[in-house]
Coordinates of C-alpha atoms and ligand atoms in Angstrom, one line a residue:
M1 CA 110.0 81.2 48.8
T2 CA 112.4 82.5 51.4
A3 CA 114.9 79.8 50.6
E4 CA 115.0 80.9 46.9
R5 CA 115.8 84.5 47.5
P6 CA 119.5 84.2 48.2
Q7 CA 119.9 82.0 45.1
V8 CA 118.3 84.6 42.9
A9 CA 120.5 87.3 44.4
A10 CA 123.6 85.1 43.9
A11 CA 122.7 84.4 40.2
A12 CA 122.1 88.1 39.6
C13 CA 125.4 88.9 41.1
T14 CA 127.2 86.4 38.9
D15 CA 125.5 87.6 35.7
A16 CA 126.5 91.2 36.6
S17 CA 130.1 90.3 37.1
A18 CA 130.2 88.2 33.9
A19 CA 129.4 91.3 32.0
R20 CA 132.3 93.2 33.5
T21 CA 135.7 93.6 31.9
I22 CA 138.9 94.4 33.7
V23 CA 141.8 95.2 31.4
I24 CA 145.4 94.9 32.7
V25 CA 148.1 96.7 30.6
G26 CA 151.5 95.1 31.0
A27 CA 152.0 91.4 31.4
G28 CA 155.0 91.5 33.7
Q29 CA 155.1 90.4 37.3
A30 CA 152.6 92.9 38.6
G31 CA 150.2 92.3 35.7
G32 CA 150.5 88.5 36.1
W33 CA 149.7 88.7 39.8
A34 CA 146.8 91.1 39.2
A35 CA 145.3 88.7 36.6
R36 CA 145.7 85.7 38.8
T37 CA 144.3 87.5 41.8
L38 CA 141.1 88.6 40.0
R39 CA 140.3 84.9 39.5
A40 CA 141.4 83.9 43.0
E41 CA 139.0 86.5 44.4
G42 CA 136.2 84.9 42.4
F43 CA 135.8 87.5 39.6
T44 CA 134.0 85.8 36.8
G45 CA 133.9 88.7 34.3
R46 CA 136.3 89.2 31.4
V47 CA 140.0 89.7 32.2
V48 CA 142.1 91.1 29.3
L49 CA 145.8 91.0 29.9
V50 CA 147.7 93.0 27.2
G51 CA 151.5 92.7 27.1
D52 CA 153.8 94.0 24.5
E53 CA 156.4 91.2 25.1
P54 CA 156.0 87.8 23.5
H55 CA 156.4 86.0 26.8
P56 CA 153.9 85.1 29.5
P57 CA 154.1 87.2 32.7
H58 CA 157.5 86.5 34.3
E59 CA 159.8 87.4 37.1
R60 CA 162.9 89.4 36.2
P61 CA 165.4 88.8 39.1
P62 CA 166.8 85.6 37.6
L63 CA 167.6 87.5 34.3
S64 CA 170.8 89.0 35.8
K65 CA 171.6 85.8 37.8
A66 CA 170.6 82.2 36.9
V67 CA 169.3 83.0 33.4
L68 CA 172.2 85.2 32.5
S69 CA 174.7 82.6 33.8
G70 CA 172.9 79.8 31.9
T71 CA 172.0 77.8 34.9
A72 CA 168.3 78.3 34.5
P73 CA 166.2 78.5 31.3
P74 CA 164.2 81.6 30.6
E75 CA 161.0 79.6 31.0
S76 CA 161.8 79.1 34.7
T77 CA 160.9 82.7 35.2
H78 CA 157.3 82.4 33.9
L79 CA 154.6 83.1 36.5
L80 CA 151.9 81.5 34.4
K81 CA 152.4 78.5 32.1
P82 CA 150.6 78.7 28.8
E83 CA 147.9 76.2 29.9
A84 CA 147.1 78.5 32.9
F85 CA 145.6 81.1 30.6
A86 CA 142.9 78.8 29.5
A87 CA 142.4 77.3 32.9
L88 CA 141.9 80.8 34.4
G89 CA 139.9 82.0 31.4
L90 CA 142.2 84.9 30.7
D91 CA 142.1 86.8 27.4
W92 CA 145.9 87.1 27.1
R93 CA 147.2 89.3 24.2
P94 CA 150.9 88.7 23.9
G95 CA 153.0 91.0 21.7
A96 CA 150.2 93.6 21.8
Q97 CA 150.8 97.2 22.8
V98 CA 148.2 99.6 24.2
L99 CA 148.7 102.9 22.4
R100 CA 146.0 105.0 24.1
I101 CA 143.6 105.2 27.0
D102 CA 140.3 106.8 26.1
R103 CA 138.9 107.7 29.5
A104 CA 135.8 109.3 28.3
A105 CA 134.8 106.1 26.4
R106 CA 136.4 103.8 29.0
Q107 CA 138.4 101.9 26.5
V108 CA 141.9 101.2 25.4
V109 CA 143.2 101.3 21.9
L110 CA 145.8 98.7 20.8
A111 CA 148.5 99.1 18.2
D112 CA 146.7 96.5 16.0
G113 CA 143.6 98.7 16.0
A114 CA 141.7 96.6 18.5
V115 CA 139.6 98.6 20.9
V116 CA 138.9 97.0 24.3
P117 CA 136.3 98.5 26.7
Y118 CA 136.9 98.4 30.4
E119 CA 135.1 99.0 33.6
K120 CA 138.4 98.9 35.5
L121 CA 141.8 99.4 34.1
I122 CA 145.0 98.3 35.9
L123 CA 148.3 99.8 34.6
C124 CA 151.2 97.5 35.2
T125 CA 153.5 98.9 32.5
G126 CA 156.7 98.7 34.6
G127 CA 159.7 100.5 33.2
R128 CA 162.5 100.3 30.6
A129 CA 166.2 100.5 31.0
R130 CA 167.6 104.0 30.8
R131 CA 169.8 104.8 27.8
L132 CA 172.6 107.3 27.3
T133 CA 172.8 110.0 24.7
L134 CA 176.5 110.5 24.9
P135 CA 178.7 110.9 21.7
G136 CA 179.0 107.5 20.0
A137 CA 176.1 106.0 21.8
D138 CA 174.4 105.4 18.5
R139 CA 177.4 103.8 16.9
V140 CA 178.4 101.0 19.3
P141 CA 176.1 98.2 20.6
L142 CA 175.1 99.1 24.1
H143 CA 173.5 96.3 26.1
T144 CA 170.9 96.8 28.8
L145 CA 169.3 94.2 31.0
R146 CA 165.6 94.3 31.5
T147 CA 164.1 91.6 29.3
I148 CA 164.6 87.9 28.5
G149 CA 165.8 89.0 25.1
D150 CA 168.4 91.3 26.8
A151 CA 169.8 88.4 28.8
A152 CA 169.9 86.2 25.7
A153 CA 171.9 88.8 23.8
L154 CA 174.4 89.4 26.6
A155 CA 175.0 85.8 27.8
P156 CA 177.3 84.6 25.0
V157 CA 179.7 87.4 25.7
L158 CA 180.2 86.2 29.3
A159 CA 182.9 83.7 28.6
P160 CA 186.5 83.1 29.4
G161 CA 188.8 85.5 27.5
R162 CA 186.0 88.0 26.9
S163 CA 185.5 91.3 28.7
I164 CA 182.7 93.6 29.5
V165 CA 182.5 97.2 30.8
V166 CA 179.5 97.9 33.0
V167 CA 178.5 101.5 33.1
G168 CA 176.8 102.0 36.5
G169 CA 177.6 100.5 39.9
G170 CA 174.0 99.9 41.0
W171 CA 172.2 96.6 41.5
I172 CA 171.9 95.5 37.9
G173 CA 175.4 96.5 37.0
L174 CA 176.9 94.7 40.0
E175 CA 174.9 91.5 39.4
V176 CA 176.0 91.5 35.7
A177 CA 179.6 92.0 36.8
A178 CA 179.3 89.1 39.3
T179 CA 177.7 86.8 36.7
A180 CA 180.4 87.8 34.2
R181 CA 183.2 86.8 36.7
Q182 CA 181.4 83.6 37.5
R183 CA 181.4 82.8 33.8
G184 CA 185.1 83.6 33.5
A185 CA 184.8 86.9 31.7
D186 CA 186.7 90.0 32.8
A187 CA 184.6 92.9 34.1
V188 CA 185.2 96.6 34.7
V189 CA 182.5 98.6 36.6
V190 CA 182.5 102.4 35.9
E191 CA 180.6 104.4 38.5
T192 CA 180.3 108.2 38.5
Q193 CA 179.4 108.4 42.2
G194 CA 182.0 108.0 44.9
R195 CA 180.6 104.7 46.0
L196 CA 178.6 101.7 44.8
C197 CA 174.8 101.7 45.1
E198 CA 175.0 105.1 46.6
R199 CA 171.3 105.9 46.1
T200 CA 170.1 102.8 48.0
V201 CA 172.6 101.7 50.7
P202 CA 174.7 103.2 53.4
A203 CA 178.5 103.7 53.0
E204 CA 179.4 100.6 55.0
I205 CA 177.4 98.4 52.6
S206 CA 178.9 100.1 49.6
D207 CA 182.4 99.4 51.0
H208 CA 181.4 95.8 51.6
L209 CA 180.2 95.4 48.0
L210 CA 183.4 97.1 46.7
A211 CA 185.6 94.8 48.6
L212 CA 183.6 91.8 47.4
H213 CA 183.8 92.7 43.8
R214 CA 187.5 93.6 43.9
A215 CA 188.3 90.3 45.7
Q216 CA 186.5 88.6 42.8
G217 CA 188.7 90.4 40.2
V218 CA 186.4 93.1 39.1
R219 CA 188.0 96.4 38.3
V220 CA 185.8 99.0 39.9
L221 CA 186.4 102.7 39.0
L222 CA 184.6 105.1 41.3
G223 CA 184.0 108.8 40.6
A224 CA 184.7 108.0 36.9
G225 CA 182.7 109.8 34.3
V226 CA 181.9 108.4 30.8
N227 CA 182.4 110.9 28.0
G228 CA 181.4 108.7 25.1
F229 CA 181.8 105.5 23.1
A230 CA 183.7 104.6 20.1
T231 CA 184.9 101.6 18.0
G232 CA 188.5 100.6 18.3
G233 CA 190.8 99.8 15.4
D234 CA 190.1 96.1 16.0
G235 CA 186.4 96.7 15.8
R236 CA 185.8 96.3 19.5
P237 CA 183.7 98.8 21.4
V238 CA 185.5 101.3 23.6
V239 CA 184.3 103.4 26.6
Q240 CA 185.9 106.8 26.7
L241 CA 186.3 108.1 30.2
A242 CA 186.3 111.7 31.4
D243 CA 189.9 111.5 32.5
G244 CA 190.9 110.8 28.9
S245 CA 191.5 107.1 29.3
A246 CA 189.7 104.5 27.3
L247 CA 188.4 100.9 28.0
A248 CA 188.2 98.5 25.1
C249 CA 186.0 95.4 25.7
D250 CA 183.8 92.9 24.0
A251 CA 180.5 94.4 25.3
I252 CA 179.3 97.5 27.0
V253 CA 176.5 97.1 29.5
L254 CA 174.5 100.1 30.7
G255 CA 173.1 99.7 34.2
I256 CA 172.0 103.2 34.9
G257 CA 168.5 102.8 36.1
L258 CA 165.0 102.6 35.0
V259 CA 162.6 105.0 33.2
P260 CA 159.0 104.3 34.3
N261 CA 156.6 103.5 31.4
D262 CA 154.0 106.2 32.4
E263 CA 153.5 107.8 29.0
L264 CA 150.1 106.2 28.5
A265 CA 148.9 107.5 31.9
R266 CA 150.3 111.0 31.3
A267 CA 148.7 111.2 27.8
A268 CA 145.4 110.2 29.4
G269 CA 145.7 113.1 31.9
L270 CA 146.4 111.0 35.0
A271 CA 148.4 112.6 37.8
C272 CA 152.0 111.4 37.4
D273 CA 155.3 112.4 39.1
G274 CA 158.1 110.1 38.0
G275 CA 155.4 107.3 37.6
V276 CA 151.7 107.0 38.1
L277 CA 150.6 108.5 41.4
V278 CA 148.4 106.1 43.4
D279 CA 146.9 105.9 46.8
A280 CA 147.0 103.0 49.3
Q281 CA 144.1 101.4 47.4
C282 CA 146.3 101.6 44.2
H283 CA 143.8 104.1 42.6
S284 CA 145.2 106.7 40.3
S285 CA 143.7 110.1 40.0
D286 CA 140.9 108.4 38.0
P287 CA 139.1 105.9 40.4
D288 CA 138.5 103.5 37.6
I289 CA 142.2 103.3 36.7
L290 CA 144.6 101.6 39.1
A291 CA 148.4 101.1 38.9
A292 CA 150.9 98.7 40.4
G293 CA 154.5 97.7 40.3
D294 CA 157.5 99.6 39.0
V295 CA 155.3 102.2 37.3
A296 CA 153.4 103.2 40.5
V297 CA 154.4 106.0 42.9
A298 CA 152.8 106.0 46.3
A299 CA 153.3 107.6 49.7
N300 CA 155.2 105.2 51.8
P301 CA 154.9 105.6 55.6
W302 CA 158.2 103.7 56.2
A303 CA 160.1 106.2 54.0
G304 CA 158.1 109.2 55.0
R305 CA 157.7 110.3 51.4
R306 CA 156.3 109.3 48.1
L307 CA 158.4 106.7 46.2
R308 CA 158.4 104.2 43.4
L309 CA 159.5 100.8 44.6
E310 CA 161.4 98.8 42.0
S311 CA 161.3 95.4 43.7
W312 CA 160.1 91.8 43.3
Q313 CA 158.1 92.2 46.5
N314 CA 156.3 95.3 45.4
A315 CA 155.5 94.0 41.9
Q316 CA 153.8 91.0 43.4
E317 CA 152.1 92.5 46.4
Q318 CA 150.9 95.7 44.7
G319 CA 149.7 93.7 41.8
I320 CA 147.6 91.6 44.2
A321 CA 146.4 94.7 46.0
A322 CA 145.4 96.5 42.8
A323 CA 143.3 93.5 41.7
R324 CA 141.6 93.3 45.0
S325 CA 140.9 97.0 45.1
A326 CA 139.5 96.9 41.5
L327 CA 137.0 94.4 42.9
G328 CA 136.0 96.7 45.7
R329 CA 137.8 94.7 48.5
A330 CA 139.2 96.6 51.4
V331 CA 142.8 97.3 50.6
D332 CA 145.4 99.4 52.5
Y333 CA 148.7 98.8 50.7
Q334 CA 151.5 100.5 52.6
P335 CA 154.4 98.0 52.4
L336 CA 157.5 97.8 54.4
P337 CA 160.0 97.9 51.5
W338 CA 162.0 94.8 51.0
F339 CA 164.7 94.2 48.5
W340 CA 167.4 91.6 47.9
S341 CA 170.4 91.1 45.6
D342 CA 172.5 88.0 45.0
Q343 CA 176.1 88.4 43.9
Y344 CA 178.7 85.5 44.0
G345 CA 176.6 83.5 46.4
M346 CA 176.3 86.5 48.7
N347 CA 172.7 87.4 49.6
L348 CA 172.1 91.0 50.6
Q349 CA 168.7 92.1 52.0
I350 CA 167.2 95.4 52.9
Y351 CA 164.1 96.0 55.0
G352 CA 162.8 99.6 55.3
M353 CA 164.6 102.7 54.3
P354 CA 168.0 103.3 56.1
G355 CA 168.3 107.1 56.6
A356 CA 171.1 109.5 57.5
A357 CA 169.3 110.6 60.6
H358 CA 169.1 107.1 62.1
R359 CA 171.3 105.7 64.8
V360 CA 173.2 102.7 63.4
V361 CA 173.8 99.5 65.4
R362 CA 175.9 96.8 64.0
R363 CA 175.5 93.1 64.8
G364 CA 178.2 90.7 63.6
D365 CA 181.6 91.2 62.2
P366 CA 181.8 92.6 58.6
A367 CA 185.0 90.6 58.1
S368 CA 183.0 87.4 58.5
G369 CA 180.9 88.3 55.5
S370 CA 177.7 88.1 57.6
F371 CA 176.4 91.1 59.6
V372 CA 173.4 93.3 60.0
L373 CA 173.2 97.1 60.3
F374 CA 170.1 98.2 62.2
Y375 CA 168.8 101.7 61.8
L376 CA 167.0 103.1 64.8
A377 CA 165.0 106.2 65.6
G378 CA 165.2 106.4 69.4
D379 CA 165.0 102.8 70.5
V380 CA 162.8 101.6 67.7
V381 CA 164.2 99.8 64.7
Q382 CA 163.2 101.4 61.4
A383 CA 165.3 99.6 58.9
A384 CA 167.9 96.8 58.6
I385 CA 170.3 95.7 56.0
G386 CA 172.9 93.0 55.8
P387 CA 174.7 90.4 53.7
N388 CA 174.3 86.7 54.4
A389 CA 172.1 87.2 57.4
A390 CA 168.7 86.1 56.1
R391 CA 167.6 84.6 59.5
D392 CA 168.4 87.7 61.5
L393 CA 166.8 89.9 58.9
R394 CA 163.5 87.9 59.1
F395 CA 163.5 88.8 62.8
A396 CA 164.5 92.4 62.0
R397 CA 161.5 92.7 59.8
R398 CA 159.3 91.7 62.8
L399 CA 161.0 94.3 65.0
I400 CA 160.4 97.0 62.4
E401 CA 156.8 96.1 61.9
Q402 CA 156.1 95.9 65.7
H403 CA 157.6 99.3 66.5
K404 CA 158.8 97.9 69.8
P405 CA 161.6 99.6 71.6
V406 CA 164.8 97.4 71.8
D407 CA 167.9 97.4 73.8
A408 CA 170.7 98.5 71.4
E409 CA 173.4 96.5 73.4
R410 CA 171.5 93.3 73.1
L411 CA 170.7 94.0 69.4
A412 CA 174.4 94.4 68.7
D413 CA 175.3 91.1 70.5
P414 CA 175.2 88.1 68.2
G415 CA 175.0 85.9 71.3
T416 CA 171.5 87.2 72.0
P417 CA 169.0 85.6 69.6
L418 CA 166.8 88.3 68.0
S419 CA 163.8 86.2 68.8
R420 CA 164.4 87.2 72.5
L421 CA 164.0 90.9 71.6
Ligands
LIG1 C1 167.6 92.1 35.6 C2 166.7 92.4 36.8 C3 167.0 91.9 38.1 C4 166.3 92.2 39.2 N1 166.6 91.6 40.4 C5 165.9 91.9 41.5 C6 166.2 91.4 42.8 O1 167.2 90.6 42.9 N2 165.4 91.7 43.8 C7 164.3 92.5 43.7 O2 163.6 92.7 44.7 N3 163.9 93.0 42.5 C8 164.7 92.8 41.4 N4 164.4 93.3 40.2 C9 163.2 94.2 40.1 C10 161.9 93.5 39.8 O3 162.1 92.5 38.9 C11 160.9 94.5 39.2 O4 160.7 95.4 40.2 C12 159.6 93.8 38.7 O5 159.9 93.0 37.6 C13 158.6 94.9 38.3 O6 157.5 94.3 37.7 P1 156.4 95.1 36.9 O7 155.4 94.1 36.6 O8 156.0 96.3 37.6 O9 157.2 95.6 35.6 P2 157.7 94.8 34.4 O10 158.2 93.4 34.9 O11 158.7 95.7 33.7 O12 156.5 94.5 33.5 C14 155.8 95.5 32.7 C15 155.4 95.0 31.4 O13 154.5 95.9 30.8 C16 154.9 96.0 29.4 N5 154.3 97.2 28.8 C17 154.7 98.5 29.0 N6 154.0 99.3 28.3 C18 153.0 98.6 27.7 C19 152.0 99.0 26.8 N7 151.7 100.2 26.4 N8 151.2 98.0 26.3 C20 151.5 96.7 26.6 N9 152.5 96.3 27.4 C21 153.2 97.3 28.0 C22 156.4 95.9 29.4 O14 156.9 95.6 28.2 C23 156.6 94.8 30.4 O15 156.4 93.5 29.9 C24 165.1 93.0 39.0 C25 164.8 93.6 37.8 C26 165.6 93.3 36.7 C27 165.3 93.9 35.4

């Protein structure tokens, strides 16, 4: 008798979970990881993964790099191969859009009229590329780069003898410019701010990026406003600048940031502030609805404020955390932000959030193309950033996470291995 009891309990538990349904909205990177994790954690209930793109969950970083340059096929970005859906028992709904969340009835309503009930709902709706509403914006083709389709549309223009104007000197804009140059196309980057990637990196890194792009033949215009768009006499698109000059080209690419897809959440009455507000367990203001990835806003102890992380690392790790949290596992997701960018073979990485109040310690010579800037509060490293310094940055990450005081002189000395600190 006593030996049977645990078996009965286990069977009852399995039956109960089989009746459960977890719906994931958005089949991008975060959604893909959430679905995969539910199964990895032993969830045997129904998992419905609704994505409005026709593709399986995939990673986007290669879309501005290897896929755009034609050195990798779009399929190489897929997180889950088609056969994995059956193997994992996922109810994947490609090309399906969730129109509405009915919190009272605990169900989502799809554009095709289907209604899917949920016990837990995970929002992984990401974001979309920001557009411009300047004069002429509706009369010339304006490329953006967010999806596989976007990369496919832009790739043919990146060829010798062709030219692009990139509006926006942030990460996407710079990666597109780099890929264009590597493919032999001309590229102009128009940035309204006084330096590149101003929102995310310190001035020394902006200068490094500027020098790199100029050395590769990119014309970079800083502090340059865009007034509108037009079609030239030869039918080519034209970017009209605030100083009265005009740039004719074969394609205009907007790289001006992301708009979080939080409309579903807002319409459902969830607390939002530039994205869906979540806690360290990925719960929104409704405990049965979680959010992860580019759409989620959370307090981040490393930044000392709430933020929305737009990064590969966060999409994966928060997708995993949300799935575990939906299953009632202990979760405390407070990541040290990590971001990287690849341009012309240069790999730049950032750990943490470099701040104006930090003391900066430089290790290595910028002229060599490989160096690290450490950001310290007192003697403790809070953030680090650097090009072509992956090994040092791995150690930097440990220093940041360990909160250990360091000797700034030794930190600055490339002869002292960081492992000794
Ligand atoms: C070109 C590019 C290059 C990048 N490079 C880097 C890099 O080098 N390093 C780095 O760290 N990060 C990089 N990133 C950022 C990283 O890729 C993103 O942070 C990550 O893809 C976010 O994943 P996500 O799942 O949150 O959102 P997404 O990948 O955007 O997925 C969200 C999905 O939800 C769908 N969806 C939205 N609303 C609905 C709805 N109502 N119903 C159904 N489906 C819906 C969307 O269509 C989309 O498919 C890059 C991003 C881009 C676009």
